[in-house]
Amino acid sequence: MSDILDRIIAVKREEIAAAMRSAPLEALKLEASARDLRDFVGALRAKQAAGHAAVIAEVKKASPSKGVLREHFVPADIARSYAAHGAACLSVLTDEQFFQGSVRYLEEARAACTLPVLRKDFIVDAYQILEARAMGADAILLIAAALDTPLMQDLEAYAHSLGLAVLVEVHDRDEMEQALTLKTPLLGINNRNLRTFETSIQTTLDMLDMIPPERIVVTESGILSRTDVDTMRAANVNAFLVGEAFMRADQPGEELARMFF
């Protein structure tokens, strides 16, 4: 694990311990049971079946590598804009310390539209998955670089037991082999190296030979232009997770439409 990833995971474990003291499991289970679910995988497949790019549009204020991406940050407005311009799903950062995210942002974004929502965070414990369900998320992210295979399998099984979709994220071929042991159809390839924060969309292209046709490849990070989109679609990669390009635009939804449709 990289230094930054090590630091993030250490903070997560502290946050989980504090959260478990303030919101015990039984209370969270009650909240989770009251939430409806939206079909995250189905929304992606529907876009692809119609011949369109399936875009997971990200609601992200900041990142450790780029700082603040968007000063005027209103999650509900951003979500509505994405929904109106063809997004399949949303991704909302809930990590506070490193990405200036918030659980409240996820709740506001989901309430503003009908799109399924991914909780974008560093999941290392089943408690966070129950938290995700309770806050209204429809999917979670599992990052292979932060988890060993048995733990990743256990976390996936728990997420699926709650009805949540799982996007597993990898950056290299070893992590892809690990990810392919999971049942989820959603394989995210992060073009950003979490150890160096360097980005190359070639990362996705170099791993396509490993992936069975029934899986959905989601290319993540570094998709900044229509040219990048065309490069991916020419390689039959039709699902995208994009944040920075949209967040830096005056109108995020219009930028989504310009890049993809």
Short mmCIF file of C-alpha atoms in Angstrom, two decimals:
data_model
loop_
_atom_site.label_atom_id
_atom_site.label_comp_id
_atom_site.label_asym_id
_atom_site.label_seq_id
_atom_site.Cartn_x
_atom_site.Cartn_y
_atom_site.Cartn_z
CA MET A 1 0.00 0.00 0.00
CA SER A 2 1.15 3.53 -0.70
CA ASP A 3 1.85 6.04 2.05
CA ILE A 4 -1.29 8.04 1.23
CA LEU A 5 -3.41 4.89 1.14
CA ASP A 6 -1.90 3.73 4.43
CA ARG A 7 -2.77 7.07 6.00
CA ILE A 8 -6.32 7.02 4.65
CA ILE A 9 -6.95 3.47 5.89
CA ALA A 10 -5.59 4.31 9.35
CA VAL A 11 -7.97 7.27 9.56
CA LYS A 12 -10.86 5.09 8.37
CA ARG A 13 -10.28 2.62 11.18
CA GLU A 14 -10.38 5.47 13.71
CA GLU A 15 -13.57 6.81 12.12
CA ILE A 16 -15.23 3.39 12.21
CA ALA A 17 -14.43 2.94 15.91
CA ALA A 18 -15.93 6.35 16.70
CA ALA A 19 -19.00 5.73 14.52
CA MET A 20 -19.71 2.38 16.14
CA ARG A 21 -19.79 4.07 19.53
CA SER A 22 -22.25 6.74 18.38
CA ALA A 23 -24.43 4.62 16.05
CA PRO A 24 -24.59 0.96 17.14
CA LEU A 25 -25.26 -1.77 14.58
CA GLU A 26 -28.89 -2.32 15.58
CA ALA A 27 -29.73 1.35 15.08
CA LEU A 28 -28.07 1.35 11.67
CA LYS A 29 -29.93 -1.82 10.65
CA LEU A 30 -33.24 -0.08 11.38
CA GLU A 31 -32.24 2.90 9.24
CA ALA A 32 -31.05 0.64 6.43
CA SER A 33 -34.26 -1.38 6.36
CA ALA A 34 -36.28 1.80 5.77
CA ARG A 35 -34.36 2.79 2.63
CA ASP A 36 -35.44 1.89 -0.89
CA LEU A 37 -32.92 0.54 -3.40
CA ARG A 38 -32.24 1.55 -7.00
CA ASP A 39 -30.73 -0.88 -9.51
CA PHE A 40 -27.16 0.31 -10.06
CA VAL A 41 -26.03 -2.51 -12.35
CA GLY A 42 -29.33 -2.41 -14.25
CA ALA A 43 -28.94 1.31 -14.94
CA LEU A 44 -25.50 0.74 -16.48
CA ARG A 45 -26.68 -2.23 -18.54
CA ALA A 46 -29.69 -0.27 -19.83
CA LYS A 47 -27.48 2.50 -21.20
CA GLN A 48 -25.15 -0.02 -22.83
CA ALA A 49 -28.06 -1.98 -24.33
CA ALA A 50 -29.28 1.25 -25.94
CA GLY A 51 -25.83 1.78 -27.48
CA HIS A 52 -24.92 4.66 -25.18
CA ALA A 53 -22.01 5.24 -22.85
CA ALA A 54 -22.92 4.33 -19.28
CA VAL A 55 -21.62 7.24 -17.21
CA ILE A 56 -21.22 7.13 -13.43
CA ALA A 57 -21.04 10.88 -12.83
CA GLU A 58 -19.17 11.91 -9.72
CA VAL A 59 -20.11 14.50 -7.13
CA LYS A 60 -16.71 15.48 -5.74
CA LYS A 61 -15.60 18.74 -4.19
CA ALA A 62 -11.87 18.02 -3.79
CA SER A 63 -9.12 15.41 -3.94
CA PRO A 64 -5.73 14.99 -2.21
CA SER A 65 -3.87 15.29 -5.51
CA LYS A 66 -5.79 18.20 -7.09
CA GLY A 67 -7.14 20.17 -4.12
CA VAL A 68 -10.53 21.86 -4.40
CA LEU A 69 -12.12 21.11 -7.78
CA ARG A 70 -15.30 23.12 -7.34
CA GLU A 71 -15.83 26.10 -5.06
CA HIS A 72 -19.57 26.47 -5.75
CA PHE A 73 -20.59 22.99 -4.66
CA VAL A 74 -24.30 22.18 -4.36
CA PRO A 75 -24.73 18.38 -4.58
CA ALA A 76 -28.48 18.47 -5.32
CA ASP A 77 -28.01 20.86 -8.26
CA ILE A 78 -25.11 18.80 -9.61
CA ALA A 79 -27.14 15.58 -9.34
CA ARG A 80 -30.11 17.09 -11.17
CA SER A 81 -27.81 18.40 -13.89
CA TYR A 82 -26.23 14.98 -14.37
CA ALA A 83 -29.62 13.24 -14.49
CA ALA A 84 -30.93 15.72 -17.07
CA HIS A 85 -27.94 15.18 -19.35
CA GLY A 86 -27.79 11.41 -19.58
CA ALA A 87 -25.86 10.03 -16.59
CA ALA A 88 -26.64 6.40 -15.72
CA CYS A 89 -25.64 6.62 -12.04
CA LEU A 90 -24.03 8.92 -9.50
CA SER A 91 -20.89 8.51 -7.41
CA VAL A 92 -20.69 10.65 -4.28
CA LEU A 93 -17.58 11.10 -2.12
CA THR A 94 -18.34 10.62 1.56
CA ASP A 95 -14.75 10.78 2.86
CA GLU A 96 -14.39 14.03 4.82
CA GLN A 97 -10.72 14.32 5.73
CA PHE A 98 -9.07 13.68 2.36
CA PHE A 99 -11.79 14.51 -0.22
CA GLN A 100 -13.96 17.05 1.65
CA GLY A 101 -16.90 14.72 1.12
CA SER A 102 -19.90 14.09 3.36
CA VAL A 103 -22.69 11.61 4.03
CA ARG A 104 -25.01 14.60 3.74
CA TYR A 105 -23.82 15.20 0.17
CA LEU A 106 -24.85 11.66 -0.76
CA GLU A 107 -28.25 12.06 0.85
CA GLU A 108 -28.85 15.40 -0.88
CA ALA A 109 -27.72 14.16 -4.30
CA ARG A 110 -29.86 11.01 -4.13
CA ALA A 111 -32.94 12.93 -2.99
CA ALA A 112 -32.60 15.32 -5.93
CA CYS A 113 -32.95 12.70 -8.69
CA THR A 114 -33.88 9.09 -9.46
CA LEU A 115 -30.40 7.81 -10.35
CA PRO A 116 -28.75 4.98 -8.38
CA VAL A 117 -25.87 6.18 -6.19
CA LEU A 118 -22.44 4.74 -5.36
CA ARG A 119 -20.92 5.55 -1.98
CA LYS A 120 -17.35 6.51 -2.92
CA ASP A 121 -15.18 5.92 0.12
CA PHE A 122 -12.46 3.64 1.45
CA ILE A 123 -14.37 0.60 2.69
CA VAL A 124 -12.40 -1.64 5.05
CA ASP A 125 -15.11 -2.90 7.41
CA ALA A 126 -18.63 -4.33 7.16
CA TYR A 127 -19.89 -1.52 9.39
CA GLN A 128 -19.23 0.98 6.57
CA ILE A 129 -21.34 -1.13 4.22
CA LEU A 130 -24.29 -1.05 6.60
CA GLU A 131 -23.67 2.70 6.94
CA ALA A 132 -23.83 3.00 3.15
CA ARG A 133 -27.17 1.19 3.04
CA ALA A 134 -28.52 3.36 5.87
CA MET A 135 -27.52 6.62 4.16
CA GLY A 136 -29.28 5.57 0.96
CA ALA A 137 -26.44 4.28 -1.21
CA ASP A 138 -27.25 1.66 -3.85
CA ALA A 139 -23.65 0.54 -4.41
CA ILE A 140 -20.27 0.57 -2.69
CA LEU A 141 -16.66 0.68 -3.85
CA LEU A 142 -14.08 -1.93 -2.84
CA ILE A 143 -10.47 -0.96 -3.61
CA ALA A 144 -8.25 -3.99 -4.21
CA ALA A 145 -5.10 -2.08 -3.21
CA ALA A 146 -6.55 -1.60 0.28
CA LEU A 147 -7.88 -5.12 0.92
CA ASP A 148 -6.68 -8.71 0.86
CA THR A 149 -8.71 -11.22 -1.15
CA PRO A 150 -10.54 -12.99 1.72
CA LEU A 151 -11.63 -9.68 3.25
CA MET A 152 -12.74 -8.35 -0.12
CA GLN A 153 -14.82 -11.49 -0.69
CA ASP A 154 -16.40 -11.18 2.77
CA LEU A 155 -17.23 -7.50 2.25
CA GLU A 156 -18.74 -8.22 -1.16
CA ALA A 157 -20.91 -11.01 0.27
CA TYR A 158 -22.18 -8.71 3.01
CA ALA A 159 -22.93 -5.90 0.54
CA HIS A 160 -24.86 -8.28 -1.70
CA SER A 161 -26.80 -9.58 1.32
CA LEU A 162 -28.02 -6.00 1.84
CA GLY A 163 -28.95 -5.61 -1.83
CA LEU A 164 -26.03 -3.31 -2.64
CA ALA A 165 -24.09 -3.50 -5.89
CA VAL A 166 -20.29 -3.66 -5.65
CA LEU A 167 -17.78 -1.87 -7.88
CA VAL A 168 -14.35 -3.40 -7.33
CA GLU A 169 -11.45 -1.13 -8.27
CA VAL A 170 -8.05 -2.28 -9.54
CA HIS A 171 -4.96 -0.66 -11.00
CA ASP A 172 -2.77 -3.55 -12.16
CA ARG A 173 -2.97 -7.14 -13.36
CA ASP A 174 -2.34 -8.67 -9.93
CA GLU A 175 -5.25 -6.71 -8.49
CA MET A 176 -7.40 -7.71 -11.47
CA GLU A 177 -6.75 -11.39 -10.73
CA GLN A 178 -7.86 -10.72 -7.17
CA ALA A 179 -10.99 -8.87 -8.37
CA LEU A 180 -11.97 -11.67 -10.74
CA THR A 181 -12.51 -13.95 -7.72
CA LEU A 182 -15.50 -11.78 -6.79
CA LYS A 183 -19.05 -12.27 -8.06
CA THR A 184 -19.75 -8.67 -8.98
CA PRO A 185 -19.99 -7.89 -12.70
CA LEU A 186 -18.55 -4.39 -12.11
CA LEU A 187 -14.78 -4.13 -12.61
CA GLY A 188 -13.40 -0.63 -12.24
CA ILE A 189 -9.94 0.04 -13.65
CA ASN A 190 -8.41 3.10 -12.03
CA ASN A 191 -6.09 4.84 -14.48
CA ARG A 192 -4.54 6.70 -11.55
CA ASN A 193 -1.76 4.94 -9.70
CA LEU A 194 -2.62 5.32 -6.00
CA ARG A 195 1.08 5.07 -5.17
CA THR A 196 2.30 7.89 -7.43
CA PHE A 197 -0.98 9.59 -8.45
CA GLU A 198 0.20 9.51 -12.07
CA THR A 199 -2.59 8.86 -14.58
CA SER A 200 -2.63 7.05 -17.92
CA ILE A 201 -5.72 5.76 -19.71
CA GLN A 202 -3.49 3.08 -21.23
CA THR A 203 -3.88 1.32 -17.87
CA THR A 204 -7.42 0.31 -18.81
CA LEU A 205 -6.52 -0.74 -22.34
CA ASP A 206 -3.66 -2.93 -21.13
CA MET A 207 -5.95 -5.07 -18.95
CA LEU A 208 -8.86 -5.71 -21.29
CA ASP A 209 -7.47 -9.09 -22.37
CA MET A 210 -8.05 -10.41 -18.82
CA ILE A 211 -11.75 -9.64 -18.59
CA PRO A 212 -14.57 -12.10 -19.40
CA PRO A 213 -17.30 -10.68 -21.69
CA GLU A 214 -20.04 -10.92 -19.05
CA ARG A 215 -18.27 -8.37 -16.82
CA ILE A 216 -18.76 -4.61 -17.13
CA VAL A 217 -15.49 -2.67 -17.38
CA VAL A 218 -15.70 0.77 -15.79
CA THR A 219 -12.76 3.00 -16.68
CA GLU A 220 -11.96 5.47 -13.89
CA SER A 221 -9.79 8.62 -13.66
CA GLY A 222 -8.08 10.50 -16.46
CA ILE A 223 -11.10 10.65 -18.77
CA LEU A 224 -10.90 14.36 -19.53
CA SER A 225 -11.97 14.81 -23.16
CA ARG A 226 -14.13 13.51 -25.98
CA THR A 227 -10.94 12.03 -27.46
CA ASP A 228 -10.40 9.94 -24.32
CA VAL A 229 -14.00 8.74 -24.52
CA ASP A 230 -13.65 7.83 -28.20
CA THR A 231 -10.43 5.91 -27.48
CA MET A 232 -12.20 3.83 -24.85
CA ARG A 233 -15.33 3.20 -26.88
CA ALA A 234 -13.22 2.08 -29.84
CA ALA A 235 -11.82 -0.59 -27.48
CA ASN A 236 -15.38 -1.56 -26.47
CA VAL A 237 -15.14 0.08 -23.04
CA ASN A 238 -18.54 1.68 -22.60
CA ALA A 239 -18.81 2.43 -18.86
CA PHE A 240 -17.06 5.40 -17.30
CA LEU A 241 -16.62 6.95 -13.86
CA VAL A 242 -15.82 10.64 -14.34
CA GLY A 243 -15.53 13.41 -11.78
CA GLU A 244 -12.79 15.97 -12.34
CA ALA A 245 -13.72 16.94 -15.91
CA PHE A 246 -17.31 17.60 -14.87
CA MET A 247 -16.50 19.31 -11.57
CA ARG A 248 -14.19 21.83 -13.25
CA ALA A 249 -16.86 22.78 -15.82
CA ASP A 250 -19.28 25.67 -15.26
CA GLN A 251 -22.20 23.33 -15.97
CA PRO A 252 -21.30 19.73 -15.03
CA GLY A 253 -24.25 18.12 -16.80
CA GLU A 254 -23.64 20.03 -20.01
CA GLU A 255 -19.99 18.93 -19.95
CA LEU A 256 -21.15 15.33 -19.52
CA ALA A 257 -23.38 15.64 -22.60
CA ARG A 258 -20.61 17.33 -24.60
CA MET A 259 -18.10 14.60 -23.83
CA PHE A 260 -20.35 11.57 -24.20
CA PHE A 261 -23.43 12.24 -26.34
#
